[in-house]
Amino acid sequence: MKVACVGGGPASLYFSILMKRVDPSHDITVYERNPAGWTYGWGVTYVDELLNNLHNADPESARAINENSFRWDSWVVHVHDRMTVTEEHGDEGFGIGRRRLLGILAERAGSLGVRIEFEREIAGEDELADADLVVAGDGVNSVLRERHADHFGTEVTVGRNSYIWLGTTKVFDAFTFAFVETPHGWIWCYGYGFSKEHSTCVIECSPETWRGLGFHQANEADSLALLEKLFADMLDGHPLIGRAHADGRAHWLNFRTLTNRTWYRGNLVLLGDAAHTTHYSIGAGTDLALGDAAFLASALHEDTHLQPALARYERERRSSIVGTQRAARYSAQWYENLPRYISLPPAQMFTLLGRRHSPLLPHVPPRLYYRIGQVAGQFESLRSRLGSKAARHTHGGTHG
C-alpha cells in the first residue's frame, strides 16, 4: 500500500511505524510543513498504562520514550498558604518534551524506511493522487478535513475559560496545582516536569479574571511578569517561558473541543486532533493520538479492503474513547465552576478535584458529594474486610 501521512505529529509518525512493522513493503511518506525539530508546546503527559501498550506495539520506540521521560507518583495542591500533598496515585505519571517525543518517533520511523519530508505543505489530497491512503494527521485546524467540512460534519465547541501554555526552569517533582485568588477572581496553574531542566505550566482563569487582570491588552513580556508574581510561591524564583511571537503578543487561547460525524471519506481518513480533541485538563491528548494510530493500523491489517477497514477503525475507535471524552467535558466544567469548590476545606477540595470527571458531581452540593464518597469508601472497606474474613473461614473449614 502507498500511504501519505499529512502532518508530522505523534499520531502520523506512530501510525507509520506500526504500518511498517506489520508489512515493511508499505510505501509510506510523512509530510510536515514545518522544519525538522520545530514544534509548539512544552511537555506532554501520559500514564503507565500507555507505556505498557507502547511496549507491546513497538518495544524499541517504547524503550526510548521511557528512557527520556520524567516520572512522578504524587500530587501537590496549593491554595493560598494551604498545601495538600498526597502520595497516593492510581497510576505512575510521566512527562516528556514534545520535541523529544517527536524526535524519537521520527528517528524510529526513518529506521524502518518511512520517508519524512519536512517543510512540505500539502494543501489538498489532489497533490497525493497516487496514494492508496491519505492520512490527515494535520491537527485541529486540518486543511484536508476543512476541504470537506460538510462531509465530515465537523463541530467545534469553544470553552469559556482562557488558558496559556508555558514552560519554566522550575522542575516539579510532583504534579502540582496552584490556585491563587486575585481581586478579579481565581487563577490557577497545572505544573509538571518533563525533563531534568524544564516543566510545563498551563495557566487558566475565567474570562472575567482574564480581563480584570489586563491580559486582554498585555503583551507577552508583561503577561509573564504578572504571572510570575502571582505564582511566585510555586515557582520559587524561576521564570516562566513563553512562545516567541514576532509581534510580542501573549498566546492566550480558549480550548476548542472538536468532533466529527464521520472520520473518513474515500481514501482520506482523520487521525488524532484532526478527528477529535479532548480538554487538556485530563492529559489524554498524546494517549489518544497514539491510540488512534494503533487502531487504524490494526484495522488495515485485519481487513485488506480499504473502505471496510476505515469503517471498522471509525466504529471501534469512536466507541473506545467515549468515556475519555465524557471525562474531559466534566473536567473542563469543573474548572469553569471553580468557585463552587474552592472554599471547601483543603482535603475536601482536593478529593473533589480528583473526582471532577464524575457526571453526578455537578448536580450534588459539593459537601454532600464528599460525605457520600466518604461513606461509600468506608462501606467498601468494611465489605472488603468481611470478605477476607469469610474467605479465611472457608479456607480453614475446608482443611480443618
Short mmCIF file of C-alpha atoms in Angstrom, two decimals:
data_model
loop_
_atom_site.label_atom_id
_atom_site.label_comp_id
_atom_site.label_asym_id
_atom_site.label_seq_id
_atom_site.Cartn_x
_atom_site.Cartn_y
_atom_site.Cartn_z
CA MET A 1 0.00 0.00 0.00
CA LYS A 2 1.19 3.52 -0.77
CA VAL A 3 0.40 5.77 2.20
CA ALA A 4 0.71 9.55 2.53
CA CYS A 5 0.53 10.98 6.07
CA VAL A 6 -0.09 14.72 6.18
CA GLY A 7 1.23 16.25 9.41
CA GLY A 8 4.28 15.06 11.32
CA GLY A 9 2.77 14.85 14.80
CA PRO A 10 2.77 11.82 17.14
CA ALA A 11 -0.30 10.22 15.52
CA SER A 12 1.08 10.21 11.95
CA LEU A 13 4.59 9.16 12.96
CA TYR A 14 3.41 6.32 15.19
CA PHE A 15 0.96 5.10 12.56
CA SER A 16 3.79 4.94 10.02
CA ILE A 17 5.91 2.95 12.49
CA LEU A 18 3.17 0.40 13.17
CA MET A 19 2.34 0.01 9.47
CA LYS A 20 5.98 -0.68 8.62
CA ARG A 21 6.22 -3.23 11.43
CA VAL A 22 3.18 -5.06 10.04
CA ASP A 23 4.46 -5.02 6.46
CA PRO A 24 7.84 -3.44 5.53
CA SER A 25 6.77 -3.30 1.88
CA HIS A 26 4.32 -0.46 2.57
CA ASP A 27 5.47 2.73 0.83
CA ILE A 28 4.93 5.47 3.45
CA THR A 29 5.74 9.18 3.35
CA VAL A 30 5.07 11.69 6.14
CA TYR A 31 4.70 15.32 5.03
CA GLU A 32 5.37 18.01 7.67
CA ARG A 33 5.04 21.68 6.79
CA ASN A 34 7.47 22.86 9.50
CA PRO A 35 11.26 22.38 9.65
CA ALA A 36 12.71 19.37 11.49
CA GLY A 37 12.80 19.97 15.25
CA TRP A 38 10.18 22.72 15.21
CA THR A 39 7.14 22.17 17.42
CA TYR A 40 4.78 24.00 19.74
CA GLY A 41 4.13 23.28 23.37
CA TRP A 42 6.45 22.05 26.09
CA GLY A 43 5.94 18.70 27.74
CA VAL A 44 3.13 16.19 27.30
CA THR A 45 1.87 13.70 29.87
CA TYR A 46 0.87 10.06 29.90
CA VAL A 47 0.39 7.22 32.41
CA ASP A 48 1.98 3.80 32.81
CA GLU A 49 -0.88 2.05 31.00
CA LEU A 50 0.09 3.82 27.78
CA LEU A 51 3.73 2.87 28.25
CA ASN A 52 2.72 -0.79 28.57
CA ASN A 53 0.70 -0.53 25.35
CA LEU A 54 3.65 1.05 23.55
CA HIS A 55 5.97 -1.75 24.65
CA ASN A 56 3.54 -4.30 23.21
CA ALA A 57 3.22 -2.44 19.89
CA ASP A 58 6.83 -1.37 19.26
CA PRO A 59 9.34 -2.14 22.05
CA GLU A 60 12.18 -0.10 20.51
CA SER A 61 10.40 3.27 20.45
CA ALA A 62 8.76 2.48 23.82
CA ARG A 63 12.18 2.00 25.43
CA ALA A 64 13.42 5.31 24.04
CA ILE A 65 10.28 7.12 25.26
CA ASN A 66 10.63 5.54 28.70
CA GLU A 67 14.32 6.48 28.98
CA ASN A 68 13.57 10.11 28.12
CA SER A 69 10.55 10.55 30.38
CA PHE A 70 10.24 12.32 33.73
CA ARG A 71 8.26 10.46 36.42
CA TRP A 72 6.04 11.42 39.34
CA ASP A 73 3.74 9.47 41.65
CA SER A 74 2.18 12.22 43.77
CA TRP A 75 0.11 15.37 43.52
CA VAL A 76 0.59 18.68 45.33
CA VAL A 77 -2.16 21.29 45.64
CA HIS A 78 -1.51 24.89 46.81
CA VAL A 79 -4.42 27.14 47.76
CA HIS A 80 -3.19 30.41 49.26
CA ASP A 81 -0.94 29.38 52.14
CA ARG A 82 -2.55 25.94 52.41
CA MET A 83 -0.91 22.93 50.83
CA THR A 84 -2.26 19.42 50.45
CA VAL A 85 0.03 16.60 49.37
CA THR A 86 -0.89 13.04 48.54
CA GLU A 87 1.43 10.16 47.80
CA GLU A 88 -1.48 8.02 46.63
CA HIS A 89 -1.84 8.00 42.88
CA GLY A 90 -3.65 5.37 40.86
CA ASP A 91 -1.07 5.33 38.10
CA GLU A 92 2.51 6.49 37.84
CA GLY A 93 2.61 9.67 35.77
CA PHE A 94 5.12 10.58 33.09
CA GLY A 95 6.09 13.73 31.23
CA ILE A 96 8.20 14.01 28.10
CA GLY A 97 9.15 17.00 25.99
CA ARG A 98 7.02 17.18 22.86
CA ARG A 99 10.10 17.91 20.75
CA ARG A 100 11.92 14.91 22.22
CA LEU A 101 8.91 12.64 21.64
CA LEU A 102 8.65 13.70 18.00
CA GLY A 103 12.39 13.18 17.57
CA ILE A 104 12.18 9.63 18.92
CA LEU A 105 9.24 8.73 16.69
CA ALA A 106 10.77 10.33 13.60
CA GLU A 107 14.07 8.51 14.14
CA ARG A 108 12.30 5.18 14.62
CA ALA A 109 10.09 5.72 11.55
CA GLY A 110 13.11 6.60 9.45
CA SER A 111 14.96 3.48 10.58
CA LEU A 112 12.05 1.39 9.29
CA GLY A 113 12.12 3.02 5.87
CA VAL A 114 9.48 5.77 6.27
CA ARG A 115 10.27 8.91 4.29
CA ILE A 116 9.75 12.17 6.17
CA GLU A 117 9.60 15.35 4.11
CA PHE A 118 9.93 18.46 6.26
CA GLU A 119 8.92 21.93 5.07
CA ARG A 120 6.42 20.35 2.70
CA GLU A 121 2.89 21.69 2.96
CA ILE A 122 0.02 19.71 1.41
CA ALA A 123 -2.99 21.86 0.55
CA GLY A 124 -5.25 19.06 -0.68
CA GLU A 125 -5.35 15.33 -1.35
CA ASP A 126 -5.24 16.00 -5.09
CA GLU A 127 -1.49 16.57 -4.57
CA LEU A 128 -1.33 12.93 -3.42
CA ALA A 129 -3.40 11.35 -6.19
CA ASP A 130 -1.12 8.32 -6.46
CA ALA A 131 -1.57 7.37 -2.77
CA ASP A 132 -3.81 4.43 -1.85
CA LEU A 133 -4.44 6.00 1.56
CA VAL A 134 -4.17 9.62 2.72
CA VAL A 135 -3.99 10.11 6.49
CA ALA A 136 -4.98 13.57 7.74
CA GLY A 137 -2.93 13.96 10.89
CA ASP A 138 -2.61 17.71 10.44
CA GLY A 139 -4.21 18.76 13.71
CA VAL A 140 -7.27 20.58 14.92
CA ASN A 141 -7.04 23.05 12.01
CA SER A 142 -6.71 20.25 9.45
CA VAL A 143 -6.63 21.66 5.92
CA LEU A 144 -7.60 18.32 4.40
CA ARG A 145 -10.63 17.99 6.67
CA GLU A 146 -11.79 21.56 6.10
CA ARG A 147 -11.88 20.99 2.34
CA HIS A 148 -14.72 18.53 3.01
CA ALA A 149 -16.22 20.03 6.18
CA ASP A 150 -19.80 19.26 5.14
CA HIS A 151 -18.99 15.59 4.61
CA PHE A 152 -17.13 15.17 7.89
CA GLY A 153 -19.74 17.12 9.88
CA THR A 154 -17.16 18.98 11.92
CA GLU A 155 -18.45 20.67 15.08
CA VAL A 156 -16.42 22.85 17.45
CA THR A 157 -17.38 23.90 20.97
CA VAL A 158 -15.33 26.76 22.42
CA GLY A 159 -14.55 26.62 26.14
CA ARG A 160 -15.34 29.56 28.41
CA ASN A 161 -12.01 29.89 30.21
CA SER A 162 -8.79 31.36 28.86
CA TYR A 163 -5.52 29.46 29.13
CA ILE A 164 -1.88 29.83 28.18
CA TRP A 165 0.72 27.08 27.67
CA LEU A 166 4.10 27.99 29.20
CA GLY A 167 7.39 26.46 30.26
CA THR A 168 9.58 27.07 33.31
CA THR A 169 13.01 26.11 34.62
CA LYS A 170 11.39 25.10 37.91
CA VAL A 171 11.35 21.29 37.87
CA PHE A 172 8.30 19.93 39.72
CA ASP A 173 8.89 16.51 41.22
CA ALA A 174 5.11 16.04 41.67
CA PHE A 175 2.14 17.02 39.54
CA THR A 176 1.46 20.43 41.05
CA PHE A 177 -1.69 22.56 41.17
CA ALA A 178 -1.69 26.15 42.45
CA PHE A 179 -4.84 28.25 42.95
CA VAL A 180 -4.44 31.99 43.54
CA GLU A 181 -7.22 34.43 44.42
CA THR A 182 -6.98 37.92 42.93
CA PRO A 183 -9.27 40.97 43.26
CA HIS A 184 -10.77 39.86 39.94
CA GLY A 185 -11.30 36.17 40.73
CA TRP A 186 -9.30 32.97 40.79
CA ILE A 187 -6.43 31.99 38.51
CA TRP A 188 -4.71 28.61 38.63
CA CYS A 189 -1.82 26.63 37.24
CA TYR A 190 -1.06 22.98 36.46
CA GLY A 191 2.67 22.27 36.59
CA TYR A 192 4.52 19.05 35.75
CA GLY A 193 8.12 18.16 34.96
CA PHE A 194 9.05 16.75 31.59
CA SER A 195 12.86 16.77 31.80
CA LYS A 196 15.66 17.40 34.28
CA GLU A 197 15.70 21.06 33.24
CA HIS A 198 12.12 22.09 32.48
CA SER A 199 8.46 21.80 33.43
CA THR A 200 5.22 22.71 31.72
CA CYS A 201 2.88 25.29 33.27
CA VAL A 202 -0.67 25.58 31.95
CA ILE A 203 -2.35 28.64 33.44
CA GLU A 204 -6.11 29.12 33.29
CA CYS A 205 -8.74 31.57 34.51
CA SER A 206 -12.27 32.77 33.81
CA PRO A 207 -12.81 35.47 31.15
CA GLU A 208 -13.75 37.96 33.89
CA THR A 209 -10.46 37.34 35.70
CA TRP A 210 -8.52 37.44 32.43
CA ARG A 211 -9.88 40.87 31.52
CA GLY A 212 -9.78 42.15 35.09
CA LEU A 213 -6.05 41.41 35.33
CA GLY A 214 -5.47 43.17 32.00
CA PHE A 215 -4.31 40.17 29.99
CA HIS A 216 -6.56 41.16 27.10
CA GLN A 217 -4.27 44.12 26.35
CA ALA A 218 -0.92 42.97 27.80
CA ASN A 219 1.96 41.78 25.62
CA GLU A 220 3.78 38.55 26.39
CA ALA A 221 6.55 40.12 28.47
CA ASP A 222 4.07 41.94 30.72
CA SER A 223 1.83 38.85 30.95
CA LEU A 224 4.74 36.65 32.05
CA ALA A 225 5.89 39.21 34.61
CA LEU A 226 2.44 39.34 36.21
CA LEU A 227 2.04 35.56 36.17
CA GLU A 228 5.46 35.10 37.79
CA LYS A 229 4.36 37.45 40.56
CA LEU A 230 1.03 35.66 41.06
CA PHE A 231 2.67 32.20 41.20
CA ALA A 232 5.87 33.25 42.96
CA ASP A 233 5.47 30.67 45.76
CA MET A 234 5.02 27.85 43.30
CA LEU A 235 7.88 28.92 41.02
CA ASP A 236 10.50 29.52 43.76
CA GLY A 237 12.04 32.37 41.80
CA HIS A 238 12.18 30.54 38.47
CA PRO A 239 10.98 32.32 35.31
CA LEU A 240 8.09 31.43 33.06
CA ILE A 241 8.94 30.94 29.39
CA GLY A 242 6.54 31.77 26.59
CA ARG A 243 6.43 31.16 22.86
CA ALA A 244 8.29 33.62 20.67
CA HIS A 245 5.98 35.73 18.52
CA ALA A 246 7.20 38.36 16.12
CA ASP A 247 4.56 40.81 17.34
CA GLY A 248 5.31 40.11 21.02
CA ARG A 249 1.75 39.10 21.84
CA ALA A 250 0.83 36.59 24.54
CA HIS A 251 -0.64 33.36 23.22
CA TRP A 252 -3.85 33.04 25.29
CA LEU A 253 -6.41 30.58 23.94
CA ASN A 254 -9.87 29.16 24.57
CA PHE A 255 -9.91 25.40 24.27
CA ARG A 256 -11.84 24.05 21.29
CA THR A 257 -13.48 20.65 21.62
CA LEU A 258 -13.74 19.24 18.10
CA THR A 259 -15.86 16.31 16.94
CA ASN A 260 -16.70 14.89 13.51
CA ARG A 261 -19.78 13.00 12.33
CA THR A 262 -17.59 10.68 10.28
CA TRP A 263 -13.82 10.13 10.20
CA TYR A 264 -13.19 9.10 6.59
CA ARG A 265 -14.09 9.99 3.01
CA GLY A 266 -12.96 7.75 0.17
CA ASN A 267 -9.28 7.07 0.84
CA LEU A 268 -8.91 10.06 3.21
CA VAL A 269 -9.01 9.30 6.95
CA LEU A 270 -8.73 11.54 10.03
CA LEU A 271 -6.29 10.83 12.84
CA GLY A 272 -5.57 12.47 16.22
CA ASP A 273 -6.65 16.09 16.73
CA ALA A 274 -7.96 16.25 13.16
CA ALA A 275 -10.64 13.75 14.23
CA HIS A 276 -11.30 14.78 17.86
CA THR A 277 -9.91 16.83 20.73
CA THR A 278 -10.24 16.41 24.50
CA HIS A 279 -9.69 19.08 27.13
CA TYR A 280 -6.07 19.34 28.28
CA SER A 281 -7.01 19.07 31.97
CA ILE A 282 -7.16 15.26 31.76
CA GLY A 283 -3.80 14.97 29.98
CA ALA A 284 -5.01 12.41 27.42
CA GLY A 285 -4.02 14.03 24.12
CA THR A 286 -0.87 12.00 23.49
CA ASP A 287 -2.53 8.78 24.62
CA LEU A 288 -5.44 9.33 22.22
CA ALA A 289 -3.19 10.25 19.29
CA LEU A 290 -1.07 7.12 19.65
CA GLY A 291 -4.17 5.02 20.29
CA ASP A 292 -5.76 6.28 17.06
CA ALA A 293 -2.62 5.21 15.20
CA ALA A 294 -2.77 1.72 16.71
CA PHE A 295 -6.48 1.25 15.93
CA LEU A 296 -6.09 2.40 12.33
CA ALA A 297 -3.04 0.20 11.71
CA SER A 298 -4.85 -2.78 13.22
CA ALA A 299 -7.99 -2.23 11.13
CA LEU A 300 -5.95 -2.02 7.93
CA HIS A 301 -4.07 -5.18 8.83
CA GLU A 302 -7.22 -7.15 9.66
CA ASP A 303 -9.15 -6.14 6.53
CA THR A 304 -7.36 -5.82 3.18
CA HIS A 305 -10.29 -3.89 1.66
CA LEU A 306 -9.88 -0.18 2.37
CA GLN A 307 -13.46 1.00 2.92
CA PRO A 308 -14.44 -1.77 5.39
CA ALA A 309 -11.14 -1.21 7.21
CA LEU A 310 -11.75 2.53 7.59
CA ALA A 311 -15.33 1.90 8.71
CA ARG A 312 -14.05 -0.54 11.33
CA TYR A 313 -11.44 1.96 12.55
CA GLU A 314 -14.07 4.68 12.94
CA ARG A 315 -16.58 2.40 14.66
CA GLU A 316 -14.21 0.74 17.12
CA ARG A 317 -12.07 3.76 17.93
CA ARG A 318 -15.03 6.10 18.38
CA SER A 319 -16.57 3.62 20.81
CA SER A 320 -13.33 3.20 22.79
CA ILE A 321 -12.84 6.92 23.50
CA VAL A 322 -16.39 7.82 24.57
CA GLY A 323 -15.51 7.53 28.26
CA THR A 324 -12.41 9.70 27.90
CA GLN A 325 -14.32 12.37 26.01
CA ARG A 326 -17.03 12.41 28.67
CA ALA A 327 -14.44 12.71 31.45
CA ALA A 328 -12.79 15.61 29.62
CA ARG A 329 -16.09 17.50 29.33
CA TYR A 330 -16.81 17.14 33.04
CA SER A 331 -13.24 18.08 33.93
CA ALA A 332 -13.46 21.29 31.88
CA GLN A 333 -16.81 22.13 33.51
CA TRP A 334 -15.31 21.60 37.00
CA TYR A 335 -12.71 24.29 36.34
CA GLU A 336 -15.27 26.59 34.73
CA ASN A 337 -17.23 26.35 38.00
CA LEU A 338 -14.24 26.57 40.34
CA PRO A 339 -15.89 28.98 42.86
CA ARG A 340 -18.31 26.15 43.67
CA TYR A 341 -15.44 24.09 45.13
CA ILE A 342 -12.57 26.39 46.07
CA SER A 343 -13.92 27.42 49.51
CA LEU A 344 -14.08 23.82 50.76
CA PRO A 345 -11.54 22.63 53.37
CA PRO A 346 -8.30 21.60 51.60
CA ALA A 347 -8.81 17.85 51.96
CA GLN A 348 -12.36 18.04 50.59
CA MET A 349 -11.40 20.35 47.75
CA PHE A 350 -8.53 18.06 46.79
CA THR A 351 -10.79 14.99 46.84
CA LEU A 352 -13.33 16.64 44.53
CA LEU A 353 -10.53 17.81 42.25
CA GLY A 354 -9.63 14.15 41.83
CA ARG A 355 -13.29 13.27 41.17
CA ARG A 356 -14.02 16.08 38.73
CA HIS A 357 -14.78 13.53 35.96
CA SER A 358 -17.95 12.44 37.79
CA PRO A 359 -21.23 13.12 35.95
CA LEU A 360 -23.01 13.29 39.33
CA LEU A 361 -20.80 15.93 40.97
CA PRO A 362 -22.24 19.00 39.15
CA HIS A 363 -25.73 18.10 40.38
CA VAL A 364 -25.00 17.42 44.07
CA PRO A 365 -23.88 20.00 46.67
CA PRO A 366 -20.09 19.56 46.95
CA ARG A 367 -20.04 18.92 50.71
CA LEU A 368 -22.81 16.34 50.40
CA TYR A 369 -20.99 14.65 47.50
CA TYR A 370 -17.84 14.47 49.61
CA ARG A 371 -19.71 12.91 52.56
CA ILE A 372 -21.41 10.38 50.30
CA GLY A 373 -18.00 9.45 48.93
CA GLN A 374 -16.58 9.02 52.42
CA VAL A 375 -19.46 6.76 53.49
CA ALA A 376 -19.18 4.73 50.29
CA GLY A 377 -15.45 4.33 50.88
CA GLN A 378 -15.99 3.15 54.45
CA PHE A 379 -18.65 0.69 53.28
CA GLU A 380 -16.35 -0.69 50.59
CA SER A 381 -13.54 -1.07 53.14
CA LEU A 382 -15.87 -2.91 55.54
CA ARG A 383 -17.13 -5.18 52.77
CA SER A 384 -13.54 -5.98 51.78
CA ARG A 385 -12.60 -6.88 55.36
CA LEU A 386 -15.70 -9.05 55.81
CA GLY A 387 -14.97 -10.76 52.53
CA SER A 388 -11.42 -11.52 53.63
CA LYS A 389 -12.62 -12.92 56.94
CA ALA A 390 -15.19 -15.09 55.18
CA ALA A 391 -12.55 -16.39 52.80
CA ARG A 392 -10.24 -17.27 55.68
CA HIS A 393 -13.10 -19.02 57.46
CA THR A 394 -13.98 -21.01 54.32
CA HIS A 395 -10.37 -21.89 53.74
CA GLY A 396 -9.97 -23.05 57.34
CA GLY A 397 -13.18 -25.11 57.20
CA THR A 398 -12.08 -26.86 54.04
CA HIS A 399 -8.83 -28.05 55.55
CA GLY A 400 -9.92 -28.43 59.20
#
